[in-house]
């Protein structure tokens, strides 16, 4: 079998998962043959890692405007898209038009117009677009899927889903390009695409009606000032006044962050360490949404971005029982000898309550690597020979459906009205 040739667009933080997999674990199946980005420093850093850590040759680098030339010169089979969200559609569409397949990071794109363009191009060209929904592959999320699919709680009537981002990870969205809704679609699209995809996947259904309310209440200058907090800096690296700010980061503290962002700023002016209590944030930090699915299941969902711990709770009520899944991803709860607290703080608890039967704790075996081994399972599925998890693979329809809930919620935030999802794009 000949090796597939891959090119990668967007050589920031997320790119590493893909190039590392190709450089280390899937050398026999595929080969990364070129890099593309708007920023030469980040491409050079990626090459440095490939040479020094993986013993590979330097790859040719192409600026964004030379994307088409890169496809021609390398003869690439597949384009991996890990650039910032608002640019995904450019590369997905150009790759499909050039007869290439695509693996894209989530969210597939950030608005309904671009989403429609991707749907139309994917259908017309018949090429493959895979969206890398790694959460599907996480063992606890897969276990929920299996209980529901096997009829373990009968027909699912309602879902209650709460996601919490903490003041480390959650705050990070307010430092980076994500803070501008034009770049990310806001967290309803950028972040919740994962969660809405999970619900579509768990229920094997699609959103029909969405109603939501969202606001910026915690981050941003105006909110901070209302709480009597004034932070007189726009960014935080090497800023003396920011040293005591628990929300401040210093990019020079981490060699990777320094190389990827601080040393690369002279090219594009992108600052990865903006003050979360500064001006210019156009995304929400507090979001509540109700969704009715085509199969009549109704979900209540919330996303909070300034929580003391990170993780989620989700419960399903069905005709034959209930499932509860609690996942504490990070916490600053000090166990202090209280074993329950420790288990709850760090762990994953999955309960299955059959309607008239014995409740049971469903064992969840976590794997190595990100998302409980989910990232590795997904990489094996994408790059390996086995195609190990075809049931978990997400295509452009899944990519579209998962952002439509968020795009509808964004519209509902603005209008105060419910949104009919079928009016957003045409499949
Ligand atoms: N599935 C996950 O768990 C997960 C985790 C992190 C990031 N992501 C996704 O990965 C993508 C990249 O995120 P990141 O954290 O690496 O961001 P990043 O800021 O570290 O990297 C983004 C890269 O895109 C480049 N870029 C910007 N404009 C471009 C353009 N017009 N053409 C080509 N390249 C351009 C930037 O120069 C940068 O190198 C995002 O879509 C994000 O949603 C997914």
Coordinates of C-alpha atoms and ligand atoms in Angstrom, one line a residue:
X1 CA 0.0 0.0 0.0
X2 CA 1.4 3.4 -0.9
X3 CA 1.8 6.0 1.7
X4 CA -0.7 8.8 1.8
X5 CA 0.8 12.3 1.4
X6 CA -0.5 14.9 3.9
X7 CA 0.0 18.7 4.1
X8 CA -0.8 20.7 7.1
X9 CA -2.3 24.3 7.2
X10 CA -2.0 26.2 10.5
X11 CA 1.1 25.3 12.5
X12 CA 0.0 26.5 15.9
X13 CA -0.6 24.5 19.1
X14 CA -3.1 22.0 17.8
X15 CA -1.0 21.1 14.8
X16 CA 1.4 19.1 16.9
X17 CA -1.1 16.3 17.7
X18 CA -1.3 15.6 14.0
X19 CA 2.3 16.0 12.9
X20 CA 3.5 14.1 15.9
X21 CA 1.2 11.2 15.1
X22 CA 2.4 11.1 11.5
X23 CA 6.1 11.6 12.4
X24 CA 6.1 8.9 15.2
X25 CA 3.2 6.5 15.1
X26 CA 1.9 6.3 11.5
X27 CA 5.1 6.6 9.4
X28 CA 4.2 3.4 7.6
X29 CA 0.8 4.7 6.6
X30 CA 1.4 8.4 5.8
X31 CA 3.9 11.1 5.4
X32 CA 3.6 14.8 6.1
X33 CA 5.1 16.6 3.0
X34 CA 4.6 20.3 3.6
X35 CA 3.5 23.1 5.9
X36 CA 1.4 26.1 5.3
X37 CA 0.7 29.1 7.5
X38 CA 0.6 32.9 7.4
X39 CA 3.4 33.0 9.9
X40 CA 6.9 31.8 8.8
X41 CA 8.2 31.7 12.4
X42 CA 5.6 29.1 13.5
X43 CA 6.3 27.0 10.4
X44 CA 10.1 27.2 11.2
X45 CA 9.4 26.1 14.8
X46 CA 7.4 23.1 13.5
X47 CA 10.3 22.1 11.2
X48 CA 12.7 22.5 14.2
X49 CA 10.6 20.0 16.2
X50 CA 10.3 17.6 13.3
X51 CA 14.0 17.6 12.8
X52 CA 15.2 17.7 16.4
X53 CA 12.5 15.6 18.1
X54 CA 11.5 13.2 15.3
X55 CA 14.7 13.0 13.2
X56 CA 12.9 14.0 10.0
X57 CA 14.1 16.2 7.2
X58 CA 12.9 19.9 7.1
X59 CA 9.6 20.2 5.2
X60 CA 9.0 22.8 2.5
X61 CA 7.0 25.7 3.9
X62 CA 4.4 27.7 2.0
X63 CA 2.7 31.0 2.9
X64 CA -1.1 31.0 2.9
X65 CA -1.3 32.6 -0.6
X66 CA 0.7 29.7 -2.0
X67 CA -1.7 27.0 -0.7
X68 CA -2.6 25.9 -4.3
X69 CA 1.0 25.8 -5.4
X70 CA 1.7 23.6 -2.4
X71 CA -0.9 21.1 -3.5
X72 CA 0.5 21.1 -7.0
X73 CA 4.1 20.8 -6.1
X74 CA 3.7 18.1 -3.3
X75 CA 1.0 16.0 -5.0
X76 CA -0.7 15.9 -1.5
X77 CA -3.6 13.5 -1.1
X78 CA -5.0 14.9 2.1
X79 CA -5.1 18.4 3.7
X80 CA -5.1 18.7 7.5
X81 CA -6.6 22.0 8.5
X82 CA -5.6 23.3 11.9
X83 CA -5.6 27.1 11.2
X84 CA -7.8 29.5 13.1
X85 CA -11.5 28.7 12.8
X86 CA -12.6 31.5 10.5
X87 CA -10.1 30.3 7.8
X88 CA -11.1 26.6 7.8
X89 CA -13.6 27.0 4.9
X90 CA -10.9 28.6 2.7
X91 CA -8.7 25.5 2.8
X92 CA -11.5 22.9 3.0
X93 CA -13.1 24.3 -0.2
X94 CA -9.8 24.9 -2.1
X95 CA -8.6 21.3 -1.2
X96 CA -11.9 19.7 -2.3
X97 CA -11.9 21.7 -5.5
X98 CA -8.4 20.5 -6.2
X99 CA -9.6 16.9 -5.7
X100 CA -8.0 16.4 -2.3
X101 CA -9.6 14.9 0.9
X102 CA -9.7 17.0 4.1
X103 CA -9.2 16.4 7.7
X104 CA -10.3 19.5 9.6
X105 CA -10.2 20.5 13.2
X106 CA -13.5 21.6 14.8
X107 CA -15.4 23.8 14.4
X108 CA -15.8 23.0 10.7
X109 CA -16.5 26.7 10.2
X110 CA -17.9 29.7 11.9
X111 CA -21.0 31.0 10.1
X112 CA -24.0 29.7 8.0
X113 CA -22.7 31.1 4.7
X114 CA -19.4 29.3 4.9
X115 CA -21.1 26.2 6.2
X116 CA -23.4 26.2 3.1
X117 CA -20.3 26.6 0.8
X118 CA -18.6 23.6 2.4
X119 CA -21.7 21.4 2.2
X120 CA -22.2 22.3 -1.5
X121 CA -18.6 21.7 -2.4
X122 CA -18.3 18.5 -0.5
X123 CA -21.5 17.1 -2.2
X124 CA -20.5 18.3 -5.6
X125 CA -16.9 17.0 -5.5
X126 CA -17.7 13.8 -3.6
X127 CA -14.4 14.1 -1.7
X128 CA -14.1 13.2 2.0
X129 CA -14.2 15.8 4.8
X130 CA -13.5 14.5 8.2
X131 CA -14.1 16.6 11.3
X132 CA -11.9 15.6 14.2
X133 CA -14.4 15.2 17.0
X134 CA -12.0 13.6 19.5
X135 CA -14.5 13.7 22.3
X136 CA -16.6 11.0 20.7
X137 CA -13.7 8.6 21.2
X138 CA -13.2 9.3 24.9
X139 CA -14.2 6.1 26.7
X140 CA -16.8 7.6 29.0
X141 CA -18.6 9.3 26.0
X142 CA -18.4 6.2 24.0
X143 CA -19.9 4.2 26.9
X144 CA -22.9 6.6 27.0
X145 CA -23.4 6.1 23.3
X146 CA -23.3 2.3 23.8
X147 CA -25.9 2.3 26.7
X148 CA -28.3 4.5 24.7
X149 CA -27.7 2.6 21.4
X150 CA -28.4 -0.8 23.1
X151 CA -31.7 0.5 24.5
X152 CA -30.5 0.7 28.1
X153 CA -32.8 3.6 28.9
X154 CA -35.3 3.1 26.2
X155 CA -36.4 6.2 24.2
X156 CA -34.6 9.3 25.4
X157 CA -37.0 12.1 26.3
X158 CA -34.7 14.7 27.8
X159 CA -31.1 15.6 28.4
X160 CA -29.6 18.0 31.0
X161 CA -26.1 19.0 30.0
X162 CA -23.8 21.4 31.9
X163 CA -20.3 22.2 30.8
X164 CA -17.9 24.1 33.0
X165 CA -14.6 25.7 31.9
X166 CA -12.3 26.8 34.6
X167 CA -10.4 30.0 35.2
X168 CA -7.4 28.5 33.5
X169 CA -8.7 26.9 30.4
X170 CA -11.9 28.9 30.2
X171 CA -10.0 32.2 30.7
X172 CA -7.6 31.3 27.8
X173 CA -10.4 31.8 25.2
X174 CA -10.5 35.4 26.4
X175 CA -6.8 35.9 25.9
X176 CA -6.5 34.5 22.4
X177 CA -8.0 35.1 18.9
X178 CA -11.1 33.3 20.1
X179 CA -12.2 36.5 22.0
X180 CA -13.3 38.0 18.7
X181 CA -16.5 36.4 17.6
X182 CA -15.6 36.8 13.9
X183 CA -12.6 34.5 14.4
X184 CA -14.3 31.7 16.4
X185 CA -18.1 32.1 16.1
X186 CA -18.0 32.6 19.9
X187 CA -17.9 29.7 22.3
X188 CA -21.3 28.4 21.2
X189 CA -19.6 27.5 18.0
X190 CA -15.9 27.1 18.9
X191 CA -16.3 25.1 22.1
X192 CA -19.9 23.8 22.2
X193 CA -19.5 22.3 18.7
X194 CA -17.9 19.4 20.6
X195 CA -20.8 19.1 23.1
X196 CA -23.5 19.5 20.5
X197 CA -21.8 16.9 18.3
X198 CA -21.8 14.6 21.3
X199 CA -25.5 15.0 21.8
X200 CA -26.2 14.5 18.1
X201 CA -24.0 11.4 18.3
X202 CA -25.5 10.1 21.5
X203 CA -29.1 10.6 20.4
X204 CA -28.5 9.8 16.7
X205 CA -30.6 12.8 16.0
X206 CA -30.3 16.4 14.8
X207 CA -31.3 19.7 16.2
X208 CA -34.6 21.2 15.2
X209 CA -35.4 24.2 17.3
X210 CA -32.9 26.3 19.4
X211 CA -33.5 29.0 22.0
X212 CA -30.8 30.6 24.1
X213 CA -29.6 33.4 26.2
X214 CA -26.0 34.4 26.4
X215 CA -24.0 37.3 27.9
X216 CA -20.6 38.6 28.8
X217 CA -20.7 38.9 32.6
X218 CA -17.3 38.0 34.0
X219 CA -14.5 38.8 31.6
X220 CA -14.0 42.1 29.8
X221 CA -13.1 45.6 31.0
X222 CA -16.6 46.8 31.7
X223 CA -17.5 43.8 34.0
X224 CA -14.2 44.0 35.8
X225 CA -14.6 47.7 36.5
X226 CA -18.1 47.1 37.8
X227 CA -16.6 44.7 40.3
X228 CA -14.0 47.3 41.3
X229 CA -11.2 45.6 39.4
X230 CA -9.0 47.7 37.1
X231 CA -6.1 46.1 35.3
X232 CA -4.1 48.8 33.4
X233 CA -2.5 46.6 30.7
X234 CA -3.7 45.2 27.4
X235 CA -1.4 42.2 27.6
X236 CA 0.5 40.4 30.3
X237 CA 3.9 39.1 29.2
X238 CA 6.8 40.9 30.9
X239 CA 4.3 43.4 32.4
X240 CA 5.3 44.1 36.0
X241 CA 1.8 45.3 36.9
X242 CA 0.4 41.9 35.8
X243 CA 2.6 39.8 38.0
X244 CA 0.1 39.4 40.8
X245 CA -2.9 38.9 38.4
X246 CA -4.0 35.3 38.7
X247 CA -5.4 35.5 35.1
X248 CA -2.2 36.8 33.6
X249 CA 0.2 34.5 31.7
X250 CA 3.8 35.2 30.6
X251 CA 4.6 33.7 27.3
X252 CA 8.3 33.6 28.0
X253 CA 7.7 31.2 30.9
X254 CA 7.1 28.4 28.5
X255 CA 9.7 27.6 25.8
X256 CA 6.9 26.3 23.4
X257 CA 4.7 29.4 23.9
X258 CA 7.6 31.7 23.5
X259 CA 8.7 30.0 20.3
X260 CA 5.1 29.7 18.8
X261 CA 3.8 33.2 19.8
X262 CA 6.2 35.6 21.5
X263 CA 9.0 35.1 18.9
X264 CA 6.4 35.1 16.0
X265 CA 4.6 38.4 16.9
X266 CA 6.8 40.5 14.7
X267 CA 5.2 38.9 11.6
X268 CA 1.5 39.3 12.3
X269 CA 1.1 41.2 15.6
X270 CA -0.9 38.4 17.1
X271 CA -0.8 38.6 20.9
X272 CA -1.7 35.3 22.7
X273 CA -1.6 36.8 26.2
X274 CA -4.2 39.6 26.0
X275 CA -5.8 40.8 29.3
X276 CA -9.0 38.9 29.9
X277 CA -10.2 42.0 31.7
X278 CA -9.4 44.2 28.7
X279 CA -11.5 45.7 26.0
X280 CA -12.5 44.2 22.6
X281 CA -14.1 40.9 23.7
X282 CA -17.1 40.1 21.6
X283 CA -17.9 36.5 22.7
X284 CA -20.1 35.4 25.6
X285 CA -18.9 33.9 28.8
X286 CA -22.3 32.8 30.2
X287 CA -24.6 30.8 27.9
X288 CA -27.9 28.9 28.5
X289 CA -29.6 27.0 25.6
X290 CA -32.6 24.8 25.0
X291 CA -32.7 22.5 22.0
X292 CA -35.5 20.3 20.6
X293 CA -34.2 17.5 18.4
X294 CA -35.9 15.9 15.4
X295 CA -36.6 12.8 17.5
X296 CA -38.5 15.1 20.1
X297 CA -35.8 14.8 22.7
X298 CA -35.4 18.2 24.5
X299 CA -32.0 19.3 26.0
X300 CA -31.2 22.0 28.5
X301 CA -27.5 23.0 28.1
X302 CA -25.3 25.5 29.9
X303 CA -21.7 26.7 29.3
X304 CA -19.9 28.6 32.0
X305 CA -16.3 29.8 31.4
X306 CA -15.1 31.0 34.9
X307 CA -15.8 28.0 37.0
X308 CA -13.6 26.8 39.9
X309 CA -13.3 23.3 38.3
X310 CA -13.5 22.0 34.8
X311 CA -15.6 19.2 33.4
X312 CA -19.2 18.4 32.9
X313 CA -22.4 16.7 34.1
X314 CA -24.9 15.2 31.8
X315 CA -28.1 13.3 32.5
X316 CA -30.5 11.5 30.2
X317 CA -34.1 10.6 31.1
X318 CA -35.6 7.9 29.0
X319 CA -38.7 5.6 28.9
X320 CA -36.7 2.8 30.6
X321 CA -34.3 4.7 32.9
X322 CA -31.7 7.3 33.4
X323 CA -28.0 7.8 32.8
X324 CA -25.8 10.2 34.8
X325 CA -22.3 11.0 33.8
X326 CA -20.0 13.3 35.8
X327 CA -16.6 14.1 34.6
X328 CA -14.2 16.2 36.7
X329 CA -11.3 17.1 34.4
X330 CA -9.5 19.5 36.6
X331 CA -10.1 20.7 40.1
X332 CA -8.6 22.6 42.9
X333 CA -10.5 20.7 45.5
X334 CA -7.9 19.5 48.1
X335 CA -9.0 16.0 49.0
X336 CA -7.7 16.4 52.6
X337 CA -8.3 12.7 53.3
X338 CA -11.9 12.9 52.2
X339 CA -11.8 10.0 49.7
X340 CA -15.3 10.8 48.2
X341 CA -14.2 14.3 47.5
X342 CA -11.0 13.1 45.9
X343 CA -12.8 10.6 43.7
X344 CA -15.4 13.2 42.7
X345 CA -12.7 15.8 42.2
X346 CA -10.6 13.9 39.8
X347 CA -12.8 11.2 38.5
X348 CA -15.4 10.0 36.2
X349 CA -18.6 8.6 37.4
X350 CA -21.0 6.9 35.1
X351 CA -24.3 5.6 36.5
X352 CA -27.0 3.7 34.7
X353 CA -30.4 3.6 36.5
X354 CA -32.8 1.1 34.8
X355 CA -36.3 2.2 35.7
X356 CA -37.2 -0.8 37.9
X357 CA -33.9 -2.5 38.1
X358 CA -30.7 -2.2 40.2
X359 CA -28.7 0.9 39.6
X360 CA -25.2 0.2 38.4
X361 CA -21.9 2.0 38.2
X362 CA -20.6 1.6 34.6
X363 CA -16.8 0.9 34.6
X364 CA -14.9 3.3 32.4
X365 CA -11.3 2.4 31.4
X366 CA -9.3 5.4 30.5
X367 CA -6.5 5.1 27.9
X368 CA -3.2 7.0 27.5
X369 CA -3.0 10.5 26.1
X370 CA -5.5 13.3 25.7
X371 CA -9.2 12.9 26.4
X372 CA -8.9 9.6 28.2
X373 CA -7.2 8.0 25.2
X374 CA -9.8 9.4 22.9
X375 CA -7.2 11.4 20.9
X376 CA -5.1 8.3 20.2
X377 CA -8.1 6.2 19.2
X378 CA -9.2 9.0 16.8
X379 CA -5.6 9.2 15.4
X380 CA -5.6 5.5 14.8
X381 CA -8.9 5.8 13.1
X382 CA -7.7 8.7 10.9
X383 CA -4.2 7.6 10.1
X384 CA -4.0 3.9 10.8
X385 CA -4.9 1.0 8.6
X386 CA -7.6 -0.5 10.7
X387 CA -10.1 2.3 10.4
X388 CA -10.9 1.2 14.0
X389 CA -13.8 3.4 14.8
X390 CA -15.9 4.0 11.7
X391 CA -18.9 4.4 13.9
X392 CA -17.2 7.3 15.6
X393 CA -16.0 9.1 12.4
X394 CA -17.6 12.5 11.7
X395 CA -18.1 13.9 8.2
X396 CA -19.1 17.3 6.9
X397 CA -22.8 16.6 7.8
X398 CA -21.8 16.0 11.4
X399 CA -19.5 19.0 11.3
X400 CA -22.4 21.2 10.0
X401 CA -25.0 19.8 12.4
X402 CA -22.8 20.3 15.4
X403 CA -22.2 24.0 14.6
X404 CA -25.8 24.7 13.6
X405 CA -27.0 24.4 17.2
X406 CA -24.4 27.0 18.2
X407 CA -25.1 29.3 15.2
X408 CA -28.8 29.1 16.0
X409 CA -28.1 29.9 19.6
X410 CA -26.0 32.9 18.6
X411 CA -28.9 34.1 16.5
X412 CA -31.3 33.5 19.4
X413 CA -29.0 35.5 21.7
X414 CA -29.4 38.4 19.4
X415 CA -33.1 38.2 18.6
X416 CA -34.5 36.8 21.8
X417 CA -36.5 34.3 19.6
X418 CA -36.3 30.5 19.0
X419 CA -34.6 29.5 15.8
X420 CA -35.6 26.8 13.4
X421 CA -32.4 25.1 12.4
X422 CA -33.7 23.9 9.0
X423 CA -33.9 27.5 7.9
X424 CA -30.1 28.0 8.4
X425 CA -28.6 25.8 5.7
X426 CA -29.8 23.5 3.0
X427 CA -28.5 20.0 2.9
Ligands
LIG1 N1 -10.2 19.2 19.1 C1 -9.5 19.8 20.1 O1 -9.5 19.3 21.2 C2 -8.8 21.1 19.7 C3 -7.9 21.6 20.6 C4 -7.2 22.8 20.3 C5 -7.5 23.4 19.1 N2 -8.4 22.9 18.2 C6 -8.6 23.6 16.9 O2 -7.4 23.7 16.2 C7 -7.4 24.9 15.5 C8 -6.1 25.7 15.8 O3 -6.1 26.1 17.1 P1 -4.7 26.4 17.9 O4 -5.1 26.3 19.4 O5 -3.7 25.6 17.3 O6 -4.5 27.9 17.5 P2 -3.1 28.7 17.3 O7 -3.4 30.1 17.4 O8 -2.1 28.1 18.2 O9 -2.7 28.3 15.8 C9 -3.5 28.7 14.7 C10 -2.5 28.8 13.5 O10 -3.3 29.2 12.4 C11 -2.5 30.2 11.6 N3 -3.3 31.0 10.8 C12 -4.0 32.2 11.1 N4 -4.5 32.6 10.0 C13 -4.2 31.8 8.9 C14 -4.6 31.8 7.6 N5 -5.3 32.7 7.0 N6 -4.1 30.8 6.8 C15 -3.3 29.8 7.4 N7 -3.0 29.8 8.7 C16 -3.4 30.8 9.4 C17 -1.8 31.0 12.7 O11 -0.7 31.7 12.2 C18 -1.4 29.8 13.7 O12 -0.2 29.3 13.3 C19 -8.7 25.7 15.8 O13 -9.6 25.5 14.8 C20 -9.1 25.0 17.1 O14 -10.5 25.0 17.2 C21 -9.0 21.7 18.5

